[in-house]
Coordinates of C-alpha atoms and ligand atoms in Angstrom, one line a residue:
M48 CA -1.0 -14.9 17.7
K49 CA -1.6 -18.4 16.3
L50 CA 0.7 -20.6 14.2
C51 CA -0.4 -22.3 11.1
V52 CA 1.8 -25.0 9.8
A53 CA 1.7 -25.3 5.9
L54 CA 1.3 -29.0 4.9
D55 CA 3.1 -28.5 1.6
L56 CA 5.1 -31.8 1.5
P57 CA 5.2 -33.8 -1.7
S58 CA 3.1 -36.8 -0.4
R59 CA 0.2 -37.5 1.7
N60 CA 2.3 -39.7 3.9
E61 CA 5.0 -37.1 4.5
N62 CA 2.4 -34.6 5.6
L63 CA 0.9 -37.2 8.0
V64 CA 4.4 -38.0 9.4
L65 CA 4.9 -34.3 10.1
V66 CA 1.5 -33.9 11.7
R67 CA 2.1 -36.9 14.0
E68 CA 5.3 -35.2 15.1
L69 CA 3.3 -32.1 16.0
S70 CA 0.6 -33.9 17.9
G71 CA -0.4 -32.1 21.1
L72 CA 1.0 -28.7 20.0
D73 CA -1.3 -25.7 19.7
V74 CA -1.1 -25.3 16.0
W75 CA -3.4 -24.9 13.1
L76 CA -2.8 -27.0 9.9
K77 CA -2.9 -25.4 6.5
V78 CA -4.1 -27.7 3.8
G79 CA -3.4 -26.3 0.3
L80 CA -4.5 -27.0 -3.2
R81 CA -1.9 -29.8 -3.8
S82 CA -2.9 -31.9 -0.8
F83 CA -6.5 -31.3 -1.2
L84 CA -6.5 -32.3 -4.9
R85 CA -4.3 -35.2 -4.4
D86 CA -5.6 -36.6 -1.1
G87 CA -9.2 -35.6 -1.3
A88 CA -11.5 -34.2 1.4
G89 CA -11.0 -37.3 3.5
I90 CA -7.6 -36.0 4.5
L91 CA -9.3 -33.2 6.6
S92 CA -11.0 -35.6 9.0
E93 CA -7.9 -37.8 9.2
L94 CA -5.9 -34.7 10.2
K95 CA -8.4 -33.6 12.7
G96 CA -8.3 -37.1 14.2
L97 CA -4.5 -36.8 14.8
G98 CA -4.8 -34.4 17.6
G99 CA -7.8 -32.0 17.5
F100 CA -6.0 -29.5 15.2
K101 CA -7.9 -26.6 13.6
I102 CA -7.9 -26.8 9.8
F103 CA -7.2 -23.9 7.5
L104 CA -8.2 -25.0 4.0
D105 CA -6.4 -22.6 1.7
L106 CA -8.0 -23.0 -1.7
K107 CA -8.0 -19.3 -2.6
L108 CA -11.3 -19.2 -4.5
H109 CA -11.5 -17.0 -7.5
D110 CA -14.5 -17.2 -9.8
I111 CA -17.9 -15.6 -10.6
P112 CA -19.9 -14.8 -7.5
N113 CA -22.4 -17.6 -7.8
T114 CA -19.7 -20.2 -8.5
M115 CA -17.6 -19.0 -5.5
A116 CA -20.6 -19.0 -3.1
D117 CA -21.5 -22.6 -4.3
A118 CA -18.0 -23.8 -3.6
A119 CA -17.9 -22.0 -0.3
E120 CA -21.0 -23.8 0.9
V121 CA -19.5 -27.1 -0.1
I122 CA -16.3 -26.3 1.7
A123 CA -18.2 -25.2 4.8
A124 CA -19.9 -28.6 4.9
L125 CA -16.3 -30.1 5.3
D126 CA -16.2 -28.6 8.8
V127 CA -13.0 -26.7 8.3
D128 CA -12.2 -23.7 10.5
M129 CA -10.8 -21.2 8.0
I130 CA -10.9 -20.7 4.2
T131 CA -9.6 -18.2 1.7
L132 CA -10.7 -16.4 -1.5
H133 CA -9.1 -13.8 -3.7
A134 CA -10.3 -10.2 -3.0
S135 CA -9.6 -9.5 -6.7
A136 CA -12.7 -11.5 -7.5
G137 CA -14.5 -8.4 -6.4
E138 CA -16.8 -7.1 -3.6
R139 CA -20.0 -8.6 -5.1
A140 CA -18.4 -12.1 -5.1
M141 CA -17.3 -11.6 -1.5
C142 CA -20.8 -10.4 -0.4
E143 CA -22.4 -13.4 -2.1
V144 CA -20.1 -15.8 -0.4
M145 CA -20.7 -14.2 3.0
S146 CA -24.5 -14.1 2.6
R147 CA -24.6 -17.8 1.8
L148 CA -22.2 -18.7 4.6
N149 CA -24.0 -16.5 7.2
A150 CA -27.2 -18.5 6.6
L151 CA -25.5 -21.6 7.9
S152 CA -25.6 -22.6 11.6
K153 CA -21.8 -22.7 11.7
R154 CA -19.3 -21.2 9.2
P155 CA -15.5 -21.1 8.9
L156 CA -13.6 -17.8 9.2
V157 CA -13.2 -16.3 5.7
L158 CA -10.1 -14.5 4.8
A159 CA -9.3 -12.6 1.5
V160 CA -6.0 -12.8 -0.3
S161 CA -4.7 -9.3 -1.1
A162 CA -1.2 -9.5 -2.7
L163 CA 0.5 -12.9 -2.9
T164 CA 3.7 -12.6 -0.9
S165 CA 5.7 -14.0 -3.8
F166 CA 5.1 -10.8 -5.8
K167 CA 7.9 -8.3 -6.4
A168 CA 6.6 -4.6 -6.7
D169 CA 7.1 -4.6 -10.5
E170 CA 5.5 -7.9 -11.0
F171 CA 2.5 -6.8 -8.9
S172 CA 1.9 -3.6 -10.9
A173 CA 2.2 -5.6 -14.2
V174 CA -0.8 -7.6 -13.1
Y175 CA -2.9 -5.0 -11.0
N176 CA -1.6 -1.7 -12.5
D177 CA -1.3 -0.5 -8.9
S178 CA 1.2 -0.4 -6.1
V179 CA 1.0 -3.3 -3.5
E180 CA 0.1 -0.7 -0.8
N181 CA -2.8 0.9 -2.7
A182 CA -4.2 -2.4 -3.8
V183 CA -4.0 -3.9 -0.3
R184 CA -5.8 -0.8 1.1
K185 CA -8.5 -1.1 -1.6
F186 CA -8.9 -4.9 -1.2
S187 CA -9.1 -4.7 2.5
L188 CA -11.7 -2.1 2.6
S189 CA -13.8 -4.0 0.2
A190 CA -13.4 -7.3 2.1
H191 CA -14.2 -5.6 5.3
R192 CA -17.4 -4.0 3.8
A193 CA -18.4 -7.5 2.4
G194 CA -18.3 -8.9 6.0
L195 CA -15.2 -11.1 5.7
D196 CA -13.2 -11.9 8.9
G197 CA -9.7 -10.7 7.7
M198 CA -7.0 -10.7 5.1
V199 CA -4.1 -12.9 4.0
C200 CA -1.2 -10.4 3.5
S201 CA 2.5 -9.9 4.1
V202 CA 3.6 -8.8 7.6
F203 CA 4.5 -5.5 6.0
E204 CA 0.8 -4.8 5.3
S205 CA -0.8 -6.1 8.5
A206 CA -0.7 -2.8 10.4
L207 CA -2.0 -0.8 7.4
I208 CA -4.9 -3.2 7.0
K209 CA -5.9 -2.8 10.7
D210 CA -5.5 1.0 10.4
V211 CA -7.9 1.2 7.5
T212 CA -10.4 -1.3 8.8
S213 CA -10.3 -2.3 12.4
D214 CA -8.1 -4.0 14.9
E215 CA -10.5 -6.9 15.1
F216 CA -10.1 -7.5 11.3
L217 CA -7.8 -10.5 11.3
T218 CA -4.5 -10.7 9.4
L219 CA -2.8 -13.9 8.5
T220 CA 0.7 -13.6 7.3
P221 CA 2.8 -16.1 5.3
G222 CA 6.3 -15.4 4.3
I223 CA 7.7 -15.8 7.9
R224 CA 11.3 -16.9 8.4
P225 CA 11.3 -17.3 12.2
F226 CA 15.0 -17.6 12.7
G227 CA 16.6 -16.0 9.5
E228 CA 16.1 -19.1 7.3
S229 CA 16.4 -19.0 3.5
T230 CA 13.7 -16.9 1.8
N231 CA 13.1 -19.5 -0.9
D232 CA 10.7 -18.1 -3.5
Q233 CA 9.2 -15.5 -1.1
S234 CA 10.0 -11.8 -1.9
R235 CA 8.8 -10.2 1.3
V236 CA 9.7 -12.2 4.3
A237 CA 9.6 -11.2 8.0
S238 CA 10.7 -12.5 11.4
L239 CA 8.5 -13.5 14.3
D240 CA 9.2 -10.1 16.0
D241 CA 8.1 -8.3 12.8
A242 CA 4.9 -10.3 12.8
K243 CA 4.3 -9.5 16.5
S244 CA 4.8 -5.8 16.1
A245 CA 2.5 -5.8 12.9
K246 CA -0.2 -7.4 15.1
S247 CA -0.6 -10.5 12.9
D248 CA -3.3 -12.7 14.2
F249 CA -2.0 -15.8 12.4
I250 CA 1.4 -16.6 11.0
V251 CA 1.9 -19.3 8.3
V252 CA 5.2 -21.2 8.3
G253 CA 6.0 -24.0 5.9
R254 CA 9.5 -24.7 4.8
P255 CA 11.3 -23.5 8.0
I256 CA 9.3 -26.2 9.9
Y257 CA 9.0 -29.1 7.5
K258 CA 12.5 -28.8 6.2
A259 CA 14.0 -28.6 9.6
Q260 CA 16.0 -31.5 11.1
N261 CA 13.6 -31.6 14.0
P262 CA 10.2 -30.1 13.1
R263 CA 8.7 -30.5 16.5
E264 CA 11.5 -28.7 18.2
I265 CA 11.4 -25.7 15.8
T266 CA 7.6 -25.6 16.2
Q267 CA 7.9 -25.5 20.0
K268 CA 10.6 -22.7 19.7
I269 CA 8.2 -20.7 17.6
L270 CA 5.3 -21.2 19.9
A271 CA 7.4 -20.2 22.9
Q272 CA 8.3 -16.9 21.1
I273 CA 4.8 -16.0 20.0
Ligands
C5P255 O1 7.3 -22.5 2.9 P1 6.7 -21.1 3.3 O2 6.8 -20.8 4.7 O3 7.2 -20.1 2.4 O4 5.2 -21.4 3.0 C1 4.2 -20.4 3.0 C2 2.8 -20.9 2.7 O5 1.9 -19.8 2.7 C3 2.7 -21.7 1.4 O6 1.8 -22.7 1.6 C4 2.1 -20.6 0.4 O7 1.3 -21.1 -0.5 C5 1.3 -19.8 1.4 N1 0.9 -18.4 1.0 C6 1.9 -17.5 0.7 N2 1.5 -16.2 0.3 C7 0.2 -15.9 0.3 C8 -0.8 -16.8 0.6 C9 -0.4 -18.1 1.0 O8 3.0 -17.7 0.8 N3 -0.2 -14.6 0.0

């Protein structure tokens, strides 16, 4: 299991200070929309230069197939290691993205977002008119058929996804509270042990690390446990 640290701090400098503290540790860095829009693509090479970290660029693409595939090609040229798109954009969009990326000499891992972990059951059905479980099953099968590498999901769906697709189909699970920290705005949170037994391939941890007194120490504790 790999640990992705979410760089969700309010400024570029605060993110860089955090990453310097993590130098030498075996973690992936998750760059989200805020940092990417604010700091520009240059932040990615700067982050890599700070210690050979793998970069997970989490932009959650969602558009018509051709526009998504165009964007995916541009993102792949940034030499990132993992990207995301919304499975609810549909199977045709996912296939188009994969066919363009597979034509490249090197491509990032591509994961599909099923249900955002902030959704409560009633909020989810108000948008998707379905239960989280059904929708996750449907989205995962569709992403698997389209040739993606895996899904972003809550820990509680990881085992189900592997059951309906394959054990090799990756799951990346945010909403982790390693040592019982506050849930913040996440509705479905889980511990490290939950993530392990659900066979998560990647866990994403943000606030429990960057809001800690000593981010390096808590990161090392998490790495030791996983
Ligand atoms: O601070 P926390 O550990 O809750 O951060 C979780 C990170 O994972 C955030 O960057 C959030 O955007 C992201 N994420 C999520 N749920 C998803 C996909 C991504 O919480 N389904």
